[in-house]
Tab-separated table of N, CA and C in Angstrom:
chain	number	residue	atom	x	y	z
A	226	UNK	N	8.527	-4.726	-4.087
A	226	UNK	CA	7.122	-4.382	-4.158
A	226	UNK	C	6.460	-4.750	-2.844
A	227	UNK	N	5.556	-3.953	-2.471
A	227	UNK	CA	4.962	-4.321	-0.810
A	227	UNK	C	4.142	-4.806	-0.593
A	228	UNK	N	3.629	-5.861	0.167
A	228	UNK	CA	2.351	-6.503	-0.129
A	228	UNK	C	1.337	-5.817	0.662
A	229	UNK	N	1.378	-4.372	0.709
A	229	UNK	CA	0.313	-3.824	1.153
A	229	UNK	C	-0.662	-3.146	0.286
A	230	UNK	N	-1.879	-2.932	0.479
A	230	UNK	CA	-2.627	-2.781	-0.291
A	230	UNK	C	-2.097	-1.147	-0.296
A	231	UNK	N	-2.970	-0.463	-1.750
A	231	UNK	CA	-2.092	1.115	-1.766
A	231	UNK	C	-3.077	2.306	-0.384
A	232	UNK	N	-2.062	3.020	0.010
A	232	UNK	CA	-2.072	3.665	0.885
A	232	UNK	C	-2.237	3.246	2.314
A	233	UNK	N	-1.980	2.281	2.276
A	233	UNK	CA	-1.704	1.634	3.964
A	233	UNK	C	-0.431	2.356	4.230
A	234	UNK	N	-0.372	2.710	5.437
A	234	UNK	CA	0.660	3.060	5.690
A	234	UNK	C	1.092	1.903	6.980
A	235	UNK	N	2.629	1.541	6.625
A	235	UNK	CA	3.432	0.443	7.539
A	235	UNK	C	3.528	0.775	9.240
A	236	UNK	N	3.089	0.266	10.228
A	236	UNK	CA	3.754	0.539	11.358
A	236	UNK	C	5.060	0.219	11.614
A	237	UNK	N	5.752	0.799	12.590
A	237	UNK	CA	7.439	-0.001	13.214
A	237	UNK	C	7.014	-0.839	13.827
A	238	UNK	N	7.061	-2.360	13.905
A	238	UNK	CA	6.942	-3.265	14.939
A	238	UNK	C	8.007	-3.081	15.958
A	239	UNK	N	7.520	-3.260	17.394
A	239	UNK	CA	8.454	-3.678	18.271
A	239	UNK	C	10.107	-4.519	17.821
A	240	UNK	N	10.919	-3.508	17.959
A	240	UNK	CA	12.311	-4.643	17.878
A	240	UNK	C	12.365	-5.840	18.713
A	241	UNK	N	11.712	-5.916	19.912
A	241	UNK	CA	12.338	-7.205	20.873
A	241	UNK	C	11.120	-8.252	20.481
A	242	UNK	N	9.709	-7.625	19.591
A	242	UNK	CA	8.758	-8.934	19.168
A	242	UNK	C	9.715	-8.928	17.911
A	243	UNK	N	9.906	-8.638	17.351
A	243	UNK	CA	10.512	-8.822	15.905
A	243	UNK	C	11.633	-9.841	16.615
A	244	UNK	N	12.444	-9.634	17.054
A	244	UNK	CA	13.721	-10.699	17.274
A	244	UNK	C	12.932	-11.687	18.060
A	245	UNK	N	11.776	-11.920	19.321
A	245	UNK	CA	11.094	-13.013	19.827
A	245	UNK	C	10.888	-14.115	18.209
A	246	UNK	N	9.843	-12.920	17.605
A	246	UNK	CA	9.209	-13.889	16.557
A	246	UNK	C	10.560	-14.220	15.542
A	247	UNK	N	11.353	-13.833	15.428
A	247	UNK	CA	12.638	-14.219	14.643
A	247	UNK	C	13.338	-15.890	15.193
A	248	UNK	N	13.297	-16.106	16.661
A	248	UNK	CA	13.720	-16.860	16.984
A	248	UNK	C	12.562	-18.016	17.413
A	249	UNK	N	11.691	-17.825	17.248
A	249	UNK	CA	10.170	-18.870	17.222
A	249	UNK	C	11.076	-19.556	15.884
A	250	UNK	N	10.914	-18.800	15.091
A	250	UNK	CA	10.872	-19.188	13.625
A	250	UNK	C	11.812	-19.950	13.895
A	251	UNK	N	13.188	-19.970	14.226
A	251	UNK	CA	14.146	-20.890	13.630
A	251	UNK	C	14.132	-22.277	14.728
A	252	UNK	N	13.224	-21.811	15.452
A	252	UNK	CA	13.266	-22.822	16.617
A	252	UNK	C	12.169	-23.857	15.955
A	253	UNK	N	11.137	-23.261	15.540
A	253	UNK	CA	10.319	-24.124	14.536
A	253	UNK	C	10.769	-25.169	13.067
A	254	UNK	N	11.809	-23.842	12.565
A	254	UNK	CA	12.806	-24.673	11.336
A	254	UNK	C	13.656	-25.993	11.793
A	255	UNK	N	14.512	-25.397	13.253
A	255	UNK	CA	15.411	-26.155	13.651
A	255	UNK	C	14.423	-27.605	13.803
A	256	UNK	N	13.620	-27.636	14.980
A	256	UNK	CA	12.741	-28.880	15.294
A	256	UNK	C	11.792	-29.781	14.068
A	257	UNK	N	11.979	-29.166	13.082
A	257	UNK	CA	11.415	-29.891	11.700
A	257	UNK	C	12.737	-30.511	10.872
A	258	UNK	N	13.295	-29.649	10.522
A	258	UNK	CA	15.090	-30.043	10.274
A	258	UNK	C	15.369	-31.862	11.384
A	259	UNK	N	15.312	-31.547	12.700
A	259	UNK	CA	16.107	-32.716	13.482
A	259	UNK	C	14.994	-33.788	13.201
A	260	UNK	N	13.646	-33.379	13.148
A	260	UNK	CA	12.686	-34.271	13.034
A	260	UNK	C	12.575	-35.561	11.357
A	261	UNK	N	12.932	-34.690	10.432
A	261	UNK	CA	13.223	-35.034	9.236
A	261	UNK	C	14.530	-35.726	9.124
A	262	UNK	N	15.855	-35.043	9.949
A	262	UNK	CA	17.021	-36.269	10.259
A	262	UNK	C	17.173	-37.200	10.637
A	263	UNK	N	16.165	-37.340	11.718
A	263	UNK	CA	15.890	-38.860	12.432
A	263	UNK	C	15.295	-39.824	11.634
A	264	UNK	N	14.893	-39.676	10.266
A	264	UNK	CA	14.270	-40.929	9.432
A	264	UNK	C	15.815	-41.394	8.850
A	265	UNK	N	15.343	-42.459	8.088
A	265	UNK	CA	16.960	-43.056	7.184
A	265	UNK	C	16.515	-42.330	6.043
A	266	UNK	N	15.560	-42.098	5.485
A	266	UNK	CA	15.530	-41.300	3.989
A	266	UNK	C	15.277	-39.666	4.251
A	267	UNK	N	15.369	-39.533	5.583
A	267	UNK	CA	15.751	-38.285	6.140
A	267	UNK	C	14.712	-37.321	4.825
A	268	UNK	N	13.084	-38.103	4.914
A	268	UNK	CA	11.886	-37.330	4.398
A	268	UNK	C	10.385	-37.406	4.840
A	269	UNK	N	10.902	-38.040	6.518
A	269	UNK	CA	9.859	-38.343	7.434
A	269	UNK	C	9.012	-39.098	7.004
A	270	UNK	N	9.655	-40.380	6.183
A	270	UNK	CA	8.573	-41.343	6.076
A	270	UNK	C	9.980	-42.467	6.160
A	271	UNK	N	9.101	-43.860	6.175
A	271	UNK	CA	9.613	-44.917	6.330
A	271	UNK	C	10.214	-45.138	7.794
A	272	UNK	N	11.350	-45.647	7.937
A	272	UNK	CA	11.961	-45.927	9.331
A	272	UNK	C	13.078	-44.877	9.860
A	273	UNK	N	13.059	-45.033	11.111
A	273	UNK	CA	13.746	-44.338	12.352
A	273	UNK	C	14.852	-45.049	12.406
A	274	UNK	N	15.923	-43.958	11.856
A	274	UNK	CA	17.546	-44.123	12.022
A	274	UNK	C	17.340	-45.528	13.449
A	275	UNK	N	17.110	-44.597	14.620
A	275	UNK	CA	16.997	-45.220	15.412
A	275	UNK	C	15.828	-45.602	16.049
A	276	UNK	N	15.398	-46.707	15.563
A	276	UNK	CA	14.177	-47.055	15.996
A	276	UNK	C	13.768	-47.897	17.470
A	277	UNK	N	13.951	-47.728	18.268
A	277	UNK	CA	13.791	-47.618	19.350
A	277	UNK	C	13.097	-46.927	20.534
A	278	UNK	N	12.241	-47.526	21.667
A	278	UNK	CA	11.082	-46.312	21.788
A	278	UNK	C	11.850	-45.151	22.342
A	279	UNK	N	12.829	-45.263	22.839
A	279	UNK	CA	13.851	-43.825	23.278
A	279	UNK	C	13.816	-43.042	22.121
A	280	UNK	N	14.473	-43.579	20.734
A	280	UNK	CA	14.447	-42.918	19.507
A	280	UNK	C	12.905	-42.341	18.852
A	281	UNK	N	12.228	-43.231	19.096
A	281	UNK	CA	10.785	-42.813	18.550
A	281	UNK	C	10.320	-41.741	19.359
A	282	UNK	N	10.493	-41.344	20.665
A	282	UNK	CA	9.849	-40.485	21.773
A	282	UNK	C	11.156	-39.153	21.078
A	283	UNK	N	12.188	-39.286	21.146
A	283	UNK	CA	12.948	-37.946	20.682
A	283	UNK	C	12.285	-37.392	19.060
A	284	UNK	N	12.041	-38.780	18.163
A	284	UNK	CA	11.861	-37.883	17.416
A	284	UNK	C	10.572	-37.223	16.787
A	285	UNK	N	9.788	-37.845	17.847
A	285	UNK	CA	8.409	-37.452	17.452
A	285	UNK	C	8.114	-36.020	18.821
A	286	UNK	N	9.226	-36.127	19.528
A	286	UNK	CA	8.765	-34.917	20.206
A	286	UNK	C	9.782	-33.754	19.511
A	287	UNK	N	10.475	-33.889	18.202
A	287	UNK	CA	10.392	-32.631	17.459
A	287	UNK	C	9.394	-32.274	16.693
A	288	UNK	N	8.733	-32.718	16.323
A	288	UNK	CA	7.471	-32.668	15.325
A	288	UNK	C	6.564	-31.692	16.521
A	289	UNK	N	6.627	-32.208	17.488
A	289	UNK	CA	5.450	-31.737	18.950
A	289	UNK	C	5.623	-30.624	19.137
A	290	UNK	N	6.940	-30.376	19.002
A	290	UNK	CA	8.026	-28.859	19.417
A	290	UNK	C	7.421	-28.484	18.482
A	291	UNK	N	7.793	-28.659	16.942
A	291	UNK	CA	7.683	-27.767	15.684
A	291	UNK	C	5.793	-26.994	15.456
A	292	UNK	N	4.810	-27.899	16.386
A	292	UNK	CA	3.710	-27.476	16.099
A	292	UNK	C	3.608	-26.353	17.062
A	293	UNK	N	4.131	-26.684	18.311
A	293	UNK	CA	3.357	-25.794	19.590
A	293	UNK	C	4.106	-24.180	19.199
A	294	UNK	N	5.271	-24.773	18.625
A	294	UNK	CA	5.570	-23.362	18.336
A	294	UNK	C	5.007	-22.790	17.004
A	295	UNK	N	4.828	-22.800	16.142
A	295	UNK	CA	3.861	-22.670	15.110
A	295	UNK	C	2.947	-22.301	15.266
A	296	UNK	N	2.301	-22.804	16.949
A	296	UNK	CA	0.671	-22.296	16.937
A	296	UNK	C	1.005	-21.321	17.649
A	297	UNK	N	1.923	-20.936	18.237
A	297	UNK	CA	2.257	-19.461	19.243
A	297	UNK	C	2.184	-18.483	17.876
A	298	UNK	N	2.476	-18.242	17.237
A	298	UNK	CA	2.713	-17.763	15.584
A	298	UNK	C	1.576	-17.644	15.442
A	299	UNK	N	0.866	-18.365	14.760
A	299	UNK	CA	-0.286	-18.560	14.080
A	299	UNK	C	-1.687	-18.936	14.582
A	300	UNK	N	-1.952	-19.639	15.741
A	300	UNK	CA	-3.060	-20.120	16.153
A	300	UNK	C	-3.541	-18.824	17.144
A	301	UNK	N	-2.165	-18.683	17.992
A	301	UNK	CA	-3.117	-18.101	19.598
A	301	UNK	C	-3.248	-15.939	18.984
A	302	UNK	N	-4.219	-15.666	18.615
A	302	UNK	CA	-3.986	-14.743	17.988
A	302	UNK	C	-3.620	-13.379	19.234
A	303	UNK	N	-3.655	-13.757	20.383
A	303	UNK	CA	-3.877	-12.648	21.600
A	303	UNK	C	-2.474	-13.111	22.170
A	304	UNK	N	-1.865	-14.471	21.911
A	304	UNK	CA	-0.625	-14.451	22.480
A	304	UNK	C	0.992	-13.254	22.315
A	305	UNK	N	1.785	-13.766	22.920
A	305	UNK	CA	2.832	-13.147	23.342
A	305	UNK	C	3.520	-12.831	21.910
A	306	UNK	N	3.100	-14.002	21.067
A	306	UNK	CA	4.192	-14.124	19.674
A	306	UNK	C	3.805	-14.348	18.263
A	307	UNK	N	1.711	-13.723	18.457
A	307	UNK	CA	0.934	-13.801	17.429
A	307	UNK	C	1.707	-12.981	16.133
A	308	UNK	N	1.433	-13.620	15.205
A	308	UNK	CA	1.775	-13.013	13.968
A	308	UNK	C	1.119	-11.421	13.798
A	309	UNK	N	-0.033	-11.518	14.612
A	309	UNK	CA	-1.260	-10.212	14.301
A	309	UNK	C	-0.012	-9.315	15.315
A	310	UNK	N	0.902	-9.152	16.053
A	310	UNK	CA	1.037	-8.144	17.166
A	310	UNK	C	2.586	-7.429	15.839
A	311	UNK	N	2.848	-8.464	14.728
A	311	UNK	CA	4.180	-8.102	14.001
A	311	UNK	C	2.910	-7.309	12.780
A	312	UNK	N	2.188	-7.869	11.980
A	312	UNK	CA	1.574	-7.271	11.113
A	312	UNK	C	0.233	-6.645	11.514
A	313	UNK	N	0.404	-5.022	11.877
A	313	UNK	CA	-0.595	-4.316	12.745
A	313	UNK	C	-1.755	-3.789	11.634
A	314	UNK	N	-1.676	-3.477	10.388
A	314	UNK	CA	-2.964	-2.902	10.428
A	314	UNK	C	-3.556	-3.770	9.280
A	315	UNK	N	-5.039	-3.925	9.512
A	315	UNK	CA	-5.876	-4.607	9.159
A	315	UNK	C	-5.806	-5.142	7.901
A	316	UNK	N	-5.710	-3.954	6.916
A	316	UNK	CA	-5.370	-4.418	5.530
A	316	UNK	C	-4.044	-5.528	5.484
A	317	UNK	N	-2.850	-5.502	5.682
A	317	UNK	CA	-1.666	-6.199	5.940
A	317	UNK	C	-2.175	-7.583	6.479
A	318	UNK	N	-2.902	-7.258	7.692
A	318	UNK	CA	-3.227	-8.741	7.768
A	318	UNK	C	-3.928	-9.565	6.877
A	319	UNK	N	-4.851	-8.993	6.056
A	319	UNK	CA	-5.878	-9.712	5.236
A	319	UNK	C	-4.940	-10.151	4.345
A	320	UNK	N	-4.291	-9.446	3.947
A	320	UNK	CA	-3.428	-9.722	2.458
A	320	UNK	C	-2.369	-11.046	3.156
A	321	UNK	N	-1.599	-10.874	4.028
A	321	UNK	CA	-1.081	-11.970	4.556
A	321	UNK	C	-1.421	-12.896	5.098
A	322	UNK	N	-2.438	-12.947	5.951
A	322	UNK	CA	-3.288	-14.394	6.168
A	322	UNK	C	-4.059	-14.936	4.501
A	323	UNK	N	-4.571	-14.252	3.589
A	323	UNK	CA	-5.007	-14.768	2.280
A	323	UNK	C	-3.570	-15.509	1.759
A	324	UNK	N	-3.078	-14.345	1.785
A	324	UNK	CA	-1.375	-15.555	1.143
A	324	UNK	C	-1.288	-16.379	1.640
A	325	UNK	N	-1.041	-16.348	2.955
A	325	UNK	CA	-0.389	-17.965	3.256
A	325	UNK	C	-1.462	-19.346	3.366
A	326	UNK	N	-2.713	-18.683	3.555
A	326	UNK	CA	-3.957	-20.172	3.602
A	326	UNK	C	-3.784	-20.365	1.995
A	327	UNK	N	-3.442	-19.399	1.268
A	327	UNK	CA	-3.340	-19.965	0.128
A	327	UNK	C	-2.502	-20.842	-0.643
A	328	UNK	N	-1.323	-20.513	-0.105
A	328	UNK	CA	-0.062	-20.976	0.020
A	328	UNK	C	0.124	-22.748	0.804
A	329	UNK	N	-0.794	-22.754	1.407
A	329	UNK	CA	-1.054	-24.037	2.595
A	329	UNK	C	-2.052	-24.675	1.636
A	330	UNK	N	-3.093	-24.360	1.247
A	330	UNK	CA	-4.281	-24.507	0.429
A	330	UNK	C	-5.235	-24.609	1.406
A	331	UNK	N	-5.673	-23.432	1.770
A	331	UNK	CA	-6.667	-23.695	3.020
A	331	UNK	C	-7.469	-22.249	2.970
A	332	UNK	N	-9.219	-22.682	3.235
A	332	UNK	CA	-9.702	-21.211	3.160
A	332	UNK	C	-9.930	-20.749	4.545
A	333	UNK	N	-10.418	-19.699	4.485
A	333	UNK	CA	-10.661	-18.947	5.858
A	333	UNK	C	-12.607	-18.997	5.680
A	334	UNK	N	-12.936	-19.146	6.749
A	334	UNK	CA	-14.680	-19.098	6.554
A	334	UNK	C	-14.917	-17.899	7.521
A	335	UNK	N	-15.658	-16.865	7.294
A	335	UNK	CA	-15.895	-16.114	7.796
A	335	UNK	C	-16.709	-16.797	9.217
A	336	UNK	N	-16.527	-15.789	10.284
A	336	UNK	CA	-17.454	-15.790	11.306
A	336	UNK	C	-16.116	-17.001	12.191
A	337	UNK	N	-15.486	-17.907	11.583
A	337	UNK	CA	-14.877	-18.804	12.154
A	337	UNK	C	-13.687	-18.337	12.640
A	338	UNK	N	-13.237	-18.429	14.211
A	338	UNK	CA	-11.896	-17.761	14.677
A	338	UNK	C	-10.879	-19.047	14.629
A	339	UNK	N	-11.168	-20.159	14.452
A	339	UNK	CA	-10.237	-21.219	13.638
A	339	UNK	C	-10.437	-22.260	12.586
A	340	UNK	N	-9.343	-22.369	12.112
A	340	UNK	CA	-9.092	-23.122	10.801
A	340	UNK	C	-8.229	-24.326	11.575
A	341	UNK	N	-9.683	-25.252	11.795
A	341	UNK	CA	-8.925	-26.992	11.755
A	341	UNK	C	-8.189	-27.398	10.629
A	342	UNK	N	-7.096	-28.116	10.880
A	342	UNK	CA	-6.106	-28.712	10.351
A	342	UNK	C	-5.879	-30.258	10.989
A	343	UNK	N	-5.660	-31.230	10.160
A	343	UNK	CA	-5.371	-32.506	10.352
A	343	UNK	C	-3.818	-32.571	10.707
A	344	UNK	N	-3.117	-33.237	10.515
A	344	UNK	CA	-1.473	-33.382	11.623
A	344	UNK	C	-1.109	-33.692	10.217
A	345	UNK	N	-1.217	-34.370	9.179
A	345	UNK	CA	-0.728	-34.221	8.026
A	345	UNK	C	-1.095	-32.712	7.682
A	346	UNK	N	-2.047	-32.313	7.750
A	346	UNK	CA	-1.729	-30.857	6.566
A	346	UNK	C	-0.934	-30.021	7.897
A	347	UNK	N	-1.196	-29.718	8.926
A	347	UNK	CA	-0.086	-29.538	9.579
A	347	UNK	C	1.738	-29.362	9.345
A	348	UNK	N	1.837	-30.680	9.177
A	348	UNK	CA	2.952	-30.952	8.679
A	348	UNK	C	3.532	-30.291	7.618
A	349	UNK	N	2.230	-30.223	6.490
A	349	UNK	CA	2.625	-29.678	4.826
A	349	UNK	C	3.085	-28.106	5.271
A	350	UNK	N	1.992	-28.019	6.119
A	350	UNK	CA	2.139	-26.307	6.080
A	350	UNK	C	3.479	-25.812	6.315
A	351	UNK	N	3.755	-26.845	7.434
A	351	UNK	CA	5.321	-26.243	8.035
A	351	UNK	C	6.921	-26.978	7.116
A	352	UNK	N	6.074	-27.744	5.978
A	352	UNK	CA	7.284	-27.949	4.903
A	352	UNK	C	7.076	-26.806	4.096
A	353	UNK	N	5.474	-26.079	3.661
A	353	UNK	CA	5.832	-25.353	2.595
A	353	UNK	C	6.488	-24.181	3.192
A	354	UNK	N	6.093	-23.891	4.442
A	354	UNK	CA	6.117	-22.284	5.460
A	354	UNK	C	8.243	-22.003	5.136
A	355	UNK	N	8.994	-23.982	5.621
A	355	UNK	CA	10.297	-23.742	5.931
A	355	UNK	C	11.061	-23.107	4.594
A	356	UNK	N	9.980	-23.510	3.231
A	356	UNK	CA	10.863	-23.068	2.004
A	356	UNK	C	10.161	-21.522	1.470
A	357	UNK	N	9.199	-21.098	2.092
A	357	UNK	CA	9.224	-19.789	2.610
A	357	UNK	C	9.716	-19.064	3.046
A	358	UNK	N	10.535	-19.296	4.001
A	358	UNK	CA	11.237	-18.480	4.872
A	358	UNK	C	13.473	-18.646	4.112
């Protein structure tokens, strides 16, 4: 079933953004994955396998990785690897940005071209986004 509203008709996205944004994605999965390995309960809380500031600087700069790429996706809407350049016509986007703020639990306010997020809901988004995908 398509999540387009009826009579939209689908564009072809670019094959080489489709495989860019294909590999954002797993580069985002991957850097949340190593980030979540580096705890001992390997659920990003409590202590660092290796806790050490060498260890603390690796594994908090996957978390760093996992956002900046996330916001290439989702934040920079004019960038190289916006979600808006894969889902082209208007209706598609509404229906898919409503899903996923919904999905995150987050509204959209009109007139506003961003939706602040705290580094915890951050985080949630890109646990619920990885069992999304």
């Amino acid at each position: 079933m398509s999540a387009l509203p009826p009579g939209t008709m689908a564009q072809m996205p670019d094959v080489r953004l489709a495989r860019r944004q294909a590999i954002l994605s797993c580069a985002i999965i991957r850097n949340v994955v190593f980030y979540y390995v580096g705890w001992v309960s390997e659920d990003g809380q409590g202590t660092l396998k290796d806790d050490t500031e060498l260890g603390r600087t690796i594994n908090s700069n996957f978390i760093d990785m996992a956002v900046l790429e996330w916001a290439k996706l989702f934040v920079d809407a004019r960038g190289r690897h916006s979600w808006q350049r894969f889902v082209r016509p208007i209706e598609a986007r509404t229906v898919f940005r409503m899903g996923l703020l919904r999905v995150l639990g987050l509204t959209f306010r009109r007139g506003s071209n961003t939706t602040r997020m705290s580094e915890s809901t951050v985080i949630t988004s890109l646990r619920v986004w990885m069992t999304m995908t």
